[in-house]
Amino acid sequence: MEKGLNIFALMELSLNNYVNFLSLEGSLWGWLIMSAVLVMLALFRPYLVIAMMSFYPTVLWAASWKPFVTLYPTYPVILFFIIKYFKEEFLSLFEFRHGLSVWLSLVIVAWSFMSPLMYSDAHGKTIEFSANPNYQRGITILFLLFIVPVLIKTRDDIRRFFVSSAHVFMFTHVFLTVAAVFFLLAGHPIYELHLMRFLNTPPVFWESGLLVLLLGYFLVNRKMNGGFLIFFCVLALFGLVLGNSRTRFLATFICLVYFIYPYINGRLVAWAGALSILVLSSLVMLPGVEGYFERLIDQRVEQSVGKSFSEMSNGRMSAYEYAYKRWQEKPALGVGSCFIFPKENLINKRTSAARVHNYYLEVLAGQGVVGFSFLVSVLGLCLVMIVRIVTGKASDVMDGRMLVALFMYGAINWMFKESWGITYVIIALLSVYVGSADRTRLSPDGSSCDEASL
């Protein structure tokens, strides 16, 4: 019993002490290889790279090289897209492909990204621009918000993006599962699996929940062989458990139920039952997994019956309280998105470890009522688009319902976690989806390769 408690205490203390199983920081060869692979993929399969940037941004920043300034694989692939699609990018501005929701999102992200320059005296010692915790995600999201409506223009393009995203998730889960096996063979205990960080990506950022949602999409569309569907479902649930995130687990369940509900029939019930039995039996058969699950469950139960809500929330309430007090100092324009984190010493030491874990509150405190009103406007515009989708016949708006499910997933994660570019990319895709319906209605001959307009 004492041994078990010691192990539990070790887990609690090490939750944020990730184990870097593979890191390419400061590696010239790592930077060259990753940059070359990404550019080649962007040349022949651009949607794959867009999906990686949307859902696995940490990977594209995982290999650095510093000749004079620090370079990352993100830079050459963004430059490649800008050069290759320059004409399309220029024309898109005159064709109004970027809806109002996208432009407002661009303003919010750019404002947050530039906060070290706009709020230089807001929080004592000034943060260097590249040390801004929003530096990396700001560059990525700004690029995605601009390029997604340029490359993805029709409903058919959205379907192809879904397929490309699913392929990225599948490959990633196979690759990371193999990495997890080598992680264990290297002598790491099984209860450290959820701390394994491979190319700056711990299991909580595997985005296994998104793979579950896309597998549900393939099941309804009958786009995947049953054997492959079962295999990847097992991997996705394995990753979801390793992620050890209540928010992502709950968001996955809610969004999957929403998407799949109109298409439920005897076949789907049978598939769900068979998959559940297979997954449970597969996980139970793994050596040492019983003790691993027992520790994770004990940890969550212990946390959920804590003496205070602050304990139950992993200390997030303290971060929320700190951010709220920062907003009260300058309620109109905020104090700057990079100056609201509760651990001031971490900011001054140029680390982005501390986050508010609530994007809505982060915008309110960092950009004040003005910035928050922009965010509310974006969400309001999305709600209008969502209403147009959900009021349509489910069989005619299947792709739209998947976009709604993905948007819900990102919006829930905005409340308690980090969803990086997931939510903003889906906002851009919602704009494209509804905009394509409007263009179809306005077409003189009514011809279109898209689905029936809403």
Short mmCIF file of C-alpha atoms in Angstrom, two decimals:
data_model
loop_
_atom_site.label_atom_id
_atom_site.label_comp_id
_atom_site.label_asym_id
_atom_site.label_seq_id
_atom_site.Cartn_x
_atom_site.Cartn_y
_atom_site.Cartn_z
CA MET A 1 0.00 0.00 0.00
CA GLU A 2 2.79 2.39 0.93
CA LYS A 3 4.55 1.60 -2.33
CA GLY A 4 1.39 2.36 -4.27
CA LEU A 5 1.02 5.70 -2.52
CA ASN A 6 4.63 6.57 -3.30
CA ILE A 7 4.05 5.82 -6.97
CA PHE A 8 0.87 7.90 -6.92
CA ALA A 9 2.75 10.79 -5.34
CA LEU A 10 5.44 10.47 -8.01
CA MET A 11 2.79 10.71 -10.72
CA GLU A 12 1.25 13.78 -9.11
CA LEU A 13 4.59 15.53 -8.85
CA SER A 14 5.64 14.60 -12.37
CA LEU A 15 2.50 15.56 -14.28
CA ASN A 16 4.25 18.55 -15.83
CA ASN A 17 7.73 16.97 -15.94
CA TYR A 18 7.53 15.52 -19.42
CA VAL A 19 10.12 12.98 -20.53
CA ASN A 20 11.70 14.11 -23.83
CA PHE A 21 12.03 10.80 -25.65
CA LEU A 22 13.10 12.45 -28.92
CA SER A 23 14.12 16.07 -29.25
CA LEU A 24 15.70 17.77 -32.27
CA GLU A 25 16.32 21.12 -30.60
CA GLY A 26 19.54 22.64 -31.95
CA SER A 27 19.92 19.95 -34.62
CA LEU A 28 20.94 21.15 -38.09
CA TRP A 29 20.20 17.76 -39.67
CA GLY A 30 16.88 17.54 -37.88
CA TRP A 31 15.90 20.97 -39.17
CA LEU A 32 17.01 20.18 -42.73
CA ILE A 33 15.25 16.81 -42.89
CA MET A 34 11.97 18.03 -41.39
CA SER A 35 11.98 21.15 -43.57
CA ALA A 36 12.64 19.13 -46.73
CA VAL A 37 9.91 16.59 -45.92
CA LEU A 38 7.36 19.30 -45.20
CA VAL A 39 8.15 21.23 -48.39
CA MET A 40 7.91 18.05 -50.49
CA LEU A 41 4.56 17.21 -48.91
CA ALA A 42 3.37 20.78 -49.51
CA LEU A 43 4.32 20.43 -53.18
CA PHE A 44 2.36 17.22 -53.82
CA ARG A 45 -0.09 16.93 -50.88
CA PRO A 46 -0.73 20.44 -49.50
CA TYR A 47 -3.77 19.36 -47.47
CA LEU A 48 -1.58 16.98 -45.46
CA VAL A 49 0.68 19.85 -44.40
CA ILE A 50 -2.28 22.12 -43.65
CA ALA A 51 -3.69 19.35 -41.45
CA MET A 52 -0.35 18.97 -39.65
CA MET A 53 -0.16 22.71 -39.03
CA SER A 54 -3.75 22.73 -37.79
CA PHE A 55 -3.64 19.75 -35.45
CA TYR A 56 0.06 19.09 -34.68
CA PRO A 57 1.69 22.54 -34.60
CA THR A 58 4.20 21.47 -31.93
CA VAL A 59 5.83 19.07 -34.41
CA LEU A 60 6.56 21.85 -36.91
CA TRP A 61 8.38 23.78 -34.18
CA ALA A 62 10.22 20.73 -32.80
CA ALA A 63 13.49 20.99 -34.74
CA SER A 64 15.45 24.19 -34.32
CA TRP A 65 18.71 25.40 -35.81
CA LYS A 66 20.39 28.67 -34.90
CA PRO A 67 23.01 30.07 -37.28
CA PHE A 68 22.23 33.73 -36.44
CA VAL A 69 18.55 33.58 -35.47
CA THR A 70 16.65 30.45 -34.51
CA LEU A 71 15.08 28.73 -37.52
CA TYR A 72 12.24 26.19 -37.40
CA PRO A 73 10.73 23.86 -40.06
CA THR A 74 7.62 26.07 -39.96
CA TYR A 75 9.41 28.93 -41.68
CA PRO A 76 10.43 27.30 -45.02
CA VAL A 77 7.08 25.56 -45.50
CA ILE A 78 5.14 28.80 -44.90
CA LEU A 79 7.46 30.60 -47.33
CA PHE A 80 6.86 27.82 -49.88
CA PHE A 81 3.07 28.19 -49.61
CA ILE A 82 3.29 31.97 -49.95
CA ILE A 83 5.44 31.75 -53.11
CA LYS A 84 3.54 28.86 -54.74
CA TYR A 85 0.05 30.27 -54.16
CA PHE A 86 0.85 33.96 -54.40
CA LYS A 87 -1.55 34.53 -57.31
CA GLU A 88 -4.37 32.67 -55.57
CA GLU A 89 -3.72 34.59 -52.37
CA PHE A 90 -3.89 37.90 -54.23
CA LEU A 91 -7.11 36.99 -56.06
CA SER A 92 -8.76 35.72 -52.88
CA LEU A 93 -8.74 39.24 -51.46
CA PHE A 94 -10.80 40.54 -54.40
CA GLU A 95 -13.11 37.52 -54.44
CA PHE A 96 -13.94 37.98 -50.74
CA ARG A 97 -13.21 34.34 -49.89
CA HIS A 98 -12.36 35.29 -46.31
CA GLY A 99 -15.60 35.89 -44.48
CA LEU A 100 -16.12 38.39 -41.68
CA SER A 101 -15.60 35.67 -39.05
CA VAL A 102 -12.16 34.96 -40.53
CA TRP A 103 -11.14 38.64 -40.65
CA LEU A 104 -12.22 39.21 -37.05
CA SER A 105 -10.28 36.09 -36.02
CA LEU A 106 -7.22 37.46 -37.78
CA VAL A 107 -7.54 40.69 -35.80
CA ILE A 108 -7.82 38.82 -32.48
CA VAL A 109 -4.80 36.59 -33.15
CA ALA A 110 -2.66 39.40 -34.59
CA TRP A 111 -3.48 41.59 -31.60
CA SER A 112 -2.44 38.82 -29.21
CA PHE A 113 0.67 38.07 -31.26
CA MET A 114 1.81 41.70 -31.21
CA SER A 115 1.11 42.26 -27.52
CA PRO A 116 4.81 42.43 -26.47
CA LEU A 117 5.14 45.50 -28.71
CA MET A 118 1.75 47.02 -27.95
CA TYR A 119 1.95 46.60 -24.15
CA SER A 120 5.68 47.05 -23.54
CA ASP A 121 5.28 48.60 -20.06
CA ALA A 122 2.30 46.61 -18.87
CA HIS A 123 3.93 44.04 -16.64
CA GLY A 124 7.26 45.16 -15.25
CA LYS A 125 10.15 43.61 -17.15
CA THR A 126 9.39 43.63 -20.86
CA ILE A 127 9.08 40.28 -22.63
CA GLU A 128 11.11 39.89 -25.80
CA PHE A 129 8.97 39.42 -28.90
CA SER A 130 10.16 35.86 -29.62
CA ALA A 131 9.73 34.95 -25.91
CA ASN A 132 6.02 35.78 -26.11
CA PRO A 133 4.10 32.59 -25.22
CA ASN A 134 1.84 33.30 -28.21
CA TYR A 135 4.71 33.70 -30.69
CA GLN A 136 4.66 30.22 -32.20
CA ARG A 137 0.94 29.59 -32.18
CA GLY A 138 0.33 33.16 -33.39
CA ILE A 139 2.45 32.68 -36.53
CA THR A 140 0.82 29.35 -37.28
CA ILE A 141 -2.78 30.47 -36.75
CA LEU A 142 -2.36 33.71 -38.72
CA PHE A 143 -1.01 31.76 -41.67
CA LEU A 144 -3.77 29.13 -41.48
CA LEU A 145 -6.57 31.68 -41.25
CA PHE A 146 -5.31 33.33 -44.40
CA ILE A 147 -4.35 30.26 -46.45
CA VAL A 148 -7.26 27.89 -45.66
CA PRO A 149 -9.90 29.86 -47.67
CA VAL A 150 -7.34 30.16 -50.49
CA LEU A 151 -6.72 26.42 -50.85
CA ILE A 152 -10.09 25.07 -49.69
CA LYS A 153 -12.86 26.67 -51.72
CA THR A 154 -15.63 24.08 -52.19
CA ARG A 155 -17.40 21.32 -50.29
CA ASP A 156 -15.37 18.78 -52.25
CA ASP A 157 -12.20 20.45 -50.99
CA ILE A 158 -13.51 20.19 -47.43
CA ARG A 159 -14.08 16.45 -47.89
CA ARG A 160 -10.56 16.04 -49.21
CA PHE A 161 -9.28 17.96 -46.20
CA PHE A 162 -11.17 15.58 -43.89
CA VAL A 163 -9.55 12.60 -45.61
CA SER A 164 -6.08 14.19 -45.46
CA SER A 165 -6.55 15.03 -41.79
CA ALA A 166 -7.62 11.46 -41.05
CA HIS A 167 -4.50 10.14 -42.81
CA VAL A 168 -2.33 12.46 -40.72
CA PHE A 169 -4.02 11.25 -37.53
CA MET A 170 -3.69 7.60 -38.53
CA PHE A 171 -0.02 7.84 -39.43
CA THR A 172 0.72 9.82 -36.28
CA HIS A 173 -1.00 7.31 -34.01
CA VAL A 174 0.78 4.36 -35.59
CA PHE A 175 4.13 6.16 -35.39
CA LEU A 176 3.64 7.32 -31.81
CA THR A 177 2.39 3.91 -30.70
CA VAL A 178 5.61 2.40 -32.03
CA ALA A 179 7.52 5.16 -30.24
CA ALA A 180 5.66 4.27 -27.02
CA VAL A 181 6.83 0.66 -27.36
CA PHE A 182 10.45 1.78 -27.70
CA PHE A 183 9.88 4.17 -24.78
CA LEU A 184 8.98 1.19 -22.59
CA LEU A 185 11.81 -0.94 -23.98
CA ALA A 186 14.22 1.86 -23.05
CA GLY A 187 13.42 1.16 -19.40
CA HIS A 188 10.75 3.74 -18.65
CA PRO A 189 7.92 2.50 -16.39
CA ILE A 190 4.49 2.14 -17.92
CA TYR A 191 2.99 4.83 -15.65
CA GLU A 192 5.26 7.40 -17.37
CA LEU A 193 3.72 6.79 -20.80
CA HIS A 194 1.40 9.79 -20.46
CA LEU A 195 4.53 11.93 -19.87
CA MET A 196 6.38 10.82 -23.01
CA ARG A 197 7.09 13.81 -25.25
CA PHE A 198 8.04 12.91 -28.81
CA LEU A 199 9.06 15.91 -30.97
CA ASN A 200 7.58 18.26 -28.35
CA THR A 201 4.25 16.42 -28.49
CA PRO A 202 3.01 14.65 -25.33
CA PRO A 203 0.06 12.21 -25.55
CA VAL A 204 -2.41 14.92 -24.51
CA PHE A 205 -1.61 16.62 -27.86
CA TRP A 206 -1.97 13.48 -29.98
CA GLU A 207 -5.54 14.71 -30.62
CA SER A 208 -6.91 11.18 -30.43
CA GLY A 209 -10.40 12.59 -29.92
CA LEU A 210 -10.30 14.16 -33.39
CA LEU A 211 -9.33 10.80 -34.87
CA VAL A 212 -12.35 9.23 -33.12
CA LEU A 213 -14.61 11.88 -34.68
CA LEU A 214 -13.22 11.32 -38.19
CA LEU A 215 -13.54 7.56 -37.78
CA GLY A 216 -17.20 8.17 -36.98
CA TYR A 217 -17.39 10.24 -40.18
CA PHE A 218 -15.85 7.38 -42.19
CA LEU A 219 -18.22 4.87 -40.57
CA VAL A 220 -21.29 6.87 -41.54
CA ASN A 221 -19.94 7.43 -45.08
CA ARG A 222 -18.77 3.79 -45.35
CA LYS A 223 -15.39 5.06 -46.55
CA MET A 224 -13.16 2.64 -44.64
CA ASN A 225 -12.69 -1.12 -44.43
CA GLY A 226 -14.09 -2.58 -41.20
CA GLY A 227 -10.76 -4.07 -40.14
CA PHE A 228 -8.90 -0.79 -40.52
CA LEU A 229 -11.71 1.01 -38.74
CA ILE A 230 -11.39 -1.27 -35.73
CA PHE A 231 -7.60 -1.05 -35.70
CA PHE A 232 -7.48 2.73 -35.74
CA CYS A 233 -10.34 2.98 -33.26
CA VAL A 234 -8.26 0.92 -30.81
CA LEU A 235 -5.25 3.22 -31.37
CA ALA A 236 -7.41 6.34 -30.96
CA LEU A 237 -8.91 5.15 -27.68
CA PHE A 238 -5.45 4.11 -26.51
CA GLY A 239 -4.21 7.65 -27.23
CA LEU A 240 -7.26 9.18 -25.57
CA VAL A 241 -6.52 7.25 -22.38
CA LEU A 242 -2.82 8.16 -22.50
CA GLY A 243 -3.73 11.83 -22.92
CA ASN A 244 -5.25 11.67 -19.44
CA SER A 245 -7.46 14.70 -20.19
CA ARG A 246 -11.01 14.81 -18.85
CA THR A 247 -11.79 17.78 -21.10
CA ARG A 248 -10.76 16.05 -24.32
CA PHE A 249 -12.50 12.83 -23.34
CA LEU A 250 -15.76 14.62 -22.56
CA ALA A 251 -15.53 16.80 -25.70
CA THR A 252 -14.95 13.70 -27.85
CA PHE A 253 -17.98 11.91 -26.41
CA ILE A 254 -20.33 14.91 -26.73
CA CYS A 255 -19.25 15.77 -30.29
CA LEU A 256 -19.36 12.16 -31.50
CA VAL A 257 -22.88 11.69 -30.13
CA TYR A 258 -23.98 14.93 -31.79
CA PHE A 259 -22.57 13.97 -35.18
CA ILE A 260 -23.59 10.34 -35.31
CA TYR A 261 -27.07 10.59 -33.74
CA PRO A 262 -29.04 11.25 -37.00
CA TYR A 263 -27.40 8.27 -38.68
CA ILE A 264 -27.90 5.69 -35.89
CA ASN A 265 -29.30 2.35 -37.01
CA GLY A 266 -28.88 -1.32 -36.17
CA ARG A 267 -25.64 -1.53 -38.13
CA LEU A 268 -24.02 1.30 -36.19
CA VAL A 269 -25.18 -0.08 -32.85
CA ALA A 270 -23.68 -3.46 -33.73
CA TRP A 271 -20.41 -1.83 -34.79
CA ALA A 272 -20.24 0.24 -31.62
CA GLY A 273 -20.85 -2.82 -29.43
CA ALA A 274 -18.24 -4.91 -31.27
CA LEU A 275 -15.68 -2.11 -31.11
CA SER A 276 -16.26 -1.57 -27.40
CA ILE A 277 -15.77 -5.24 -26.59
CA LEU A 278 -12.68 -5.48 -28.78
CA VAL A 279 -11.07 -2.33 -27.39
CA LEU A 280 -11.70 -3.30 -23.78
CA SER A 281 -10.39 -6.82 -24.29
CA SER A 282 -7.33 -5.54 -26.17
CA LEU A 283 -6.44 -3.04 -23.46
CA VAL A 284 -6.94 -5.55 -20.64
CA MET A 285 -4.62 -8.03 -22.36
CA LEU A 286 -1.69 -5.59 -22.44
CA PRO A 287 0.95 -6.40 -19.79
CA GLY A 288 0.90 -4.06 -16.79
CA VAL A 289 -2.01 -2.03 -18.13
CA GLU A 290 -4.28 -2.90 -15.20
CA GLY A 291 -1.99 -1.16 -12.72
CA TYR A 292 -1.57 1.80 -15.09
CA PHE A 293 -5.31 2.37 -15.39
CA GLU A 294 -5.71 1.88 -11.67
CA ARG A 295 -3.22 4.66 -10.96
CA LEU A 296 -4.79 7.05 -13.45
CA ILE A 297 -8.27 6.40 -12.13
CA ASP A 298 -7.11 6.74 -8.52
CA GLN A 299 -5.46 10.03 -9.41
CA ARG A 300 -8.61 11.45 -10.99
CA VAL A 301 -10.89 10.17 -8.23
CA GLU A 302 -8.60 11.60 -5.58
CA GLN A 303 -8.54 14.92 -7.39
CA SER A 304 -12.31 14.98 -7.96
CA VAL A 305 -13.09 14.51 -4.27
CA GLY A 306 -10.64 17.21 -3.16
CA LYS A 307 -11.53 19.54 -0.32
CA SER A 308 -11.86 22.56 -2.57
CA PHE A 309 -12.82 23.32 -6.14
CA SER A 310 -9.35 24.74 -6.71
CA GLU A 311 -7.84 21.34 -5.93
CA MET A 312 -10.32 19.64 -8.26
CA SER A 313 -9.36 22.01 -11.08
CA ASN A 314 -5.60 21.33 -10.90
CA GLY A 315 -5.03 24.89 -9.68
CA ARG A 316 -6.79 26.45 -12.66
CA MET A 317 -9.06 28.50 -10.39
CA SER A 318 -5.99 30.37 -9.13
CA ALA A 319 -4.99 31.13 -12.72
CA TYR A 320 -8.54 32.27 -13.54
CA GLU A 321 -8.59 34.53 -10.50
CA TYR A 322 -5.23 36.04 -11.39
CA ALA A 323 -6.28 36.69 -15.01
CA TYR A 324 -9.56 38.25 -13.88
CA LYS A 325 -7.72 40.63 -11.56
CA ARG A 326 -5.37 41.57 -14.40
CA TRP A 327 -8.39 42.41 -16.59
CA GLN A 328 -9.78 44.67 -13.86
CA GLU A 329 -6.63 46.80 -14.10
CA LYS A 330 -7.37 47.79 -17.73
CA PRO A 331 -10.87 46.59 -18.63
CA ALA A 332 -11.16 48.35 -22.00
CA LEU A 333 -8.07 47.12 -23.89
CA GLY A 334 -6.61 44.62 -21.43
CA VAL A 335 -3.04 44.30 -20.25
CA GLY A 336 -1.66 42.31 -23.21
CA SER A 337 -2.11 38.61 -23.90
CA CYS A 338 1.45 37.75 -22.84
CA PHE A 339 1.22 39.59 -19.51
CA ILE A 340 -1.64 37.74 -17.82
CA PHE A 341 -0.02 34.49 -16.74
CA PRO A 342 0.11 33.87 -13.00
CA LYS A 343 3.76 32.79 -12.82
CA GLU A 344 5.55 36.07 -13.45
CA ASN A 345 9.00 34.61 -12.88
CA LEU A 346 8.40 32.08 -15.67
CA ILE A 347 7.55 34.85 -18.10
CA ASN A 348 10.70 36.79 -17.28
CA LYS A 349 12.74 33.62 -17.74
CA ARG A 350 11.43 33.30 -21.30
CA THR A 351 9.32 30.20 -20.90
CA SER A 352 5.75 29.64 -22.03
CA ALA A 353 4.94 26.92 -19.50
CA ALA A 354 2.27 28.93 -17.67
CA ARG A 355 -1.10 29.34 -19.39
CA VAL A 356 -4.51 30.49 -18.22
CA HIS A 357 -6.19 27.33 -19.62
CA ASN A 358 -9.25 29.34 -20.64
CA TYR A 359 -9.01 31.11 -23.99
CA TYR A 360 -12.11 33.23 -23.40
CA LEU A 361 -10.67 34.61 -20.17
CA GLU A 362 -7.27 34.99 -21.85
CA VAL A 363 -8.77 37.24 -24.51
CA LEU A 364 -10.79 39.22 -21.95
CA ALA A 365 -7.78 39.87 -19.70
CA GLY A 366 -5.28 40.36 -22.52
CA GLN A 367 -7.38 42.40 -24.96
CA GLY A 368 -10.09 43.77 -22.74
CA VAL A 369 -13.74 44.29 -23.55
CA VAL A 370 -12.88 45.40 -27.09
CA GLY A 371 -11.00 42.21 -27.95
CA PHE A 372 -13.55 40.05 -26.17
CA SER A 373 -16.35 41.69 -28.16
CA PHE A 374 -14.52 40.66 -31.34
CA LEU A 375 -14.38 37.08 -30.05
CA VAL A 376 -18.09 37.14 -29.15
CA SER A 377 -18.83 38.46 -32.64
CA VAL A 378 -16.87 35.58 -34.19
CA LEU A 379 -18.76 33.06 -32.08
CA GLY A 380 -22.05 34.76 -32.97
CA LEU A 381 -21.29 34.56 -36.69
CA CYS A 382 -20.36 30.89 -36.25
CA LEU A 383 -23.64 30.29 -34.45
CA VAL A 384 -25.55 31.73 -37.41
CA MET A 385 -23.65 29.42 -39.78
CA ILE A 386 -24.22 26.44 -37.46
CA VAL A 387 -27.97 27.12 -37.33
CA ARG A 388 -28.07 27.04 -41.14
CA ILE A 389 -26.35 23.67 -41.07
CA VAL A 390 -28.31 21.95 -38.28
CA THR A 391 -31.66 23.02 -39.75
CA GLY A 392 -30.81 21.23 -42.98
CA LYS A 393 -31.56 17.59 -43.72
CA ALA A 394 -28.87 15.49 -42.02
CA SER A 395 -28.16 13.38 -45.10
CA ASP A 396 -27.53 16.53 -47.17
CA VAL A 397 -25.27 18.29 -44.69
CA MET A 398 -23.09 15.46 -43.39
CA ASP A 399 -19.87 17.40 -43.98
CA GLY A 400 -21.41 20.44 -42.33
CA ARG A 401 -22.39 18.41 -39.26
CA MET A 402 -18.81 17.18 -38.97
CA LEU A 403 -17.60 20.79 -39.06
CA VAL A 404 -20.09 21.64 -36.31
CA ALA A 405 -18.82 18.69 -34.23
CA LEU A 406 -15.21 19.82 -34.72
CA PHE A 407 -16.14 23.39 -33.82
CA MET A 408 -17.84 22.18 -30.63
CA TYR A 409 -14.72 20.16 -29.80
CA GLY A 410 -12.51 23.22 -30.17
CA ALA A 411 -14.89 25.55 -28.31
CA ILE A 412 -15.03 23.14 -25.34
CA ASN A 413 -11.25 22.90 -25.28
CA TRP A 414 -11.03 26.69 -25.38
CA MET A 415 -12.85 26.60 -22.05
CA PHE A 416 -10.41 24.31 -20.19
CA LYS A 417 -7.46 23.42 -22.43
CA GLU A 418 -5.36 24.54 -25.36
CA SER A 419 -6.78 23.80 -28.80
CA TRP A 420 -4.14 25.73 -30.75
CA GLY A 421 -5.34 26.30 -34.31
CA ILE A 422 -8.08 23.67 -34.26
CA THR A 423 -10.95 26.03 -33.50
CA TYR A 424 -9.79 28.86 -35.75
CA VAL A 425 -9.23 26.51 -38.69
CA ILE A 426 -12.74 25.12 -38.28
CA ILE A 427 -14.09 28.69 -38.15
CA ALA A 428 -12.44 29.29 -41.53
CA LEU A 429 -13.86 26.02 -42.90
CA LEU A 430 -17.37 26.90 -41.66
CA SER A 431 -17.10 30.16 -43.58
CA VAL A 432 -16.04 28.27 -46.71
CA TYR A 433 -18.82 25.68 -46.30
CA VAL A 434 -21.63 28.21 -45.95
CA GLY A 435 -20.06 30.54 -48.52
CA SER A 436 -19.99 27.74 -51.11
CA ALA A 437 -23.75 27.28 -50.62
CA ASP A 438 -24.33 30.98 -51.20
CA ARG A 439 -22.20 30.94 -54.35
CA THR A 440 -24.14 27.92 -55.63
CA ARG A 441 -27.47 29.72 -55.17
CA LEU A 442 -26.14 32.77 -57.00
CA SER A 443 -24.75 30.77 -59.93
CA PRO A 444 -26.66 31.68 -63.15
CA ASP A 445 -26.84 28.08 -64.41
CA GLY A 446 -27.16 26.52 -60.95
CA SER A 447 -24.42 24.03 -61.76
CA SER A 448 -22.08 22.94 -59.00
CA CYS A 449 -20.10 19.89 -57.92
CA ASP A 450 -20.98 20.63 -54.28
CA GLU A 451 -23.75 19.22 -52.16
CA ALA A 452 -27.24 20.69 -52.31
CA SER A 453 -27.21 24.22 -50.95
CA LEU A 454 -28.55 24.82 -47.47
#
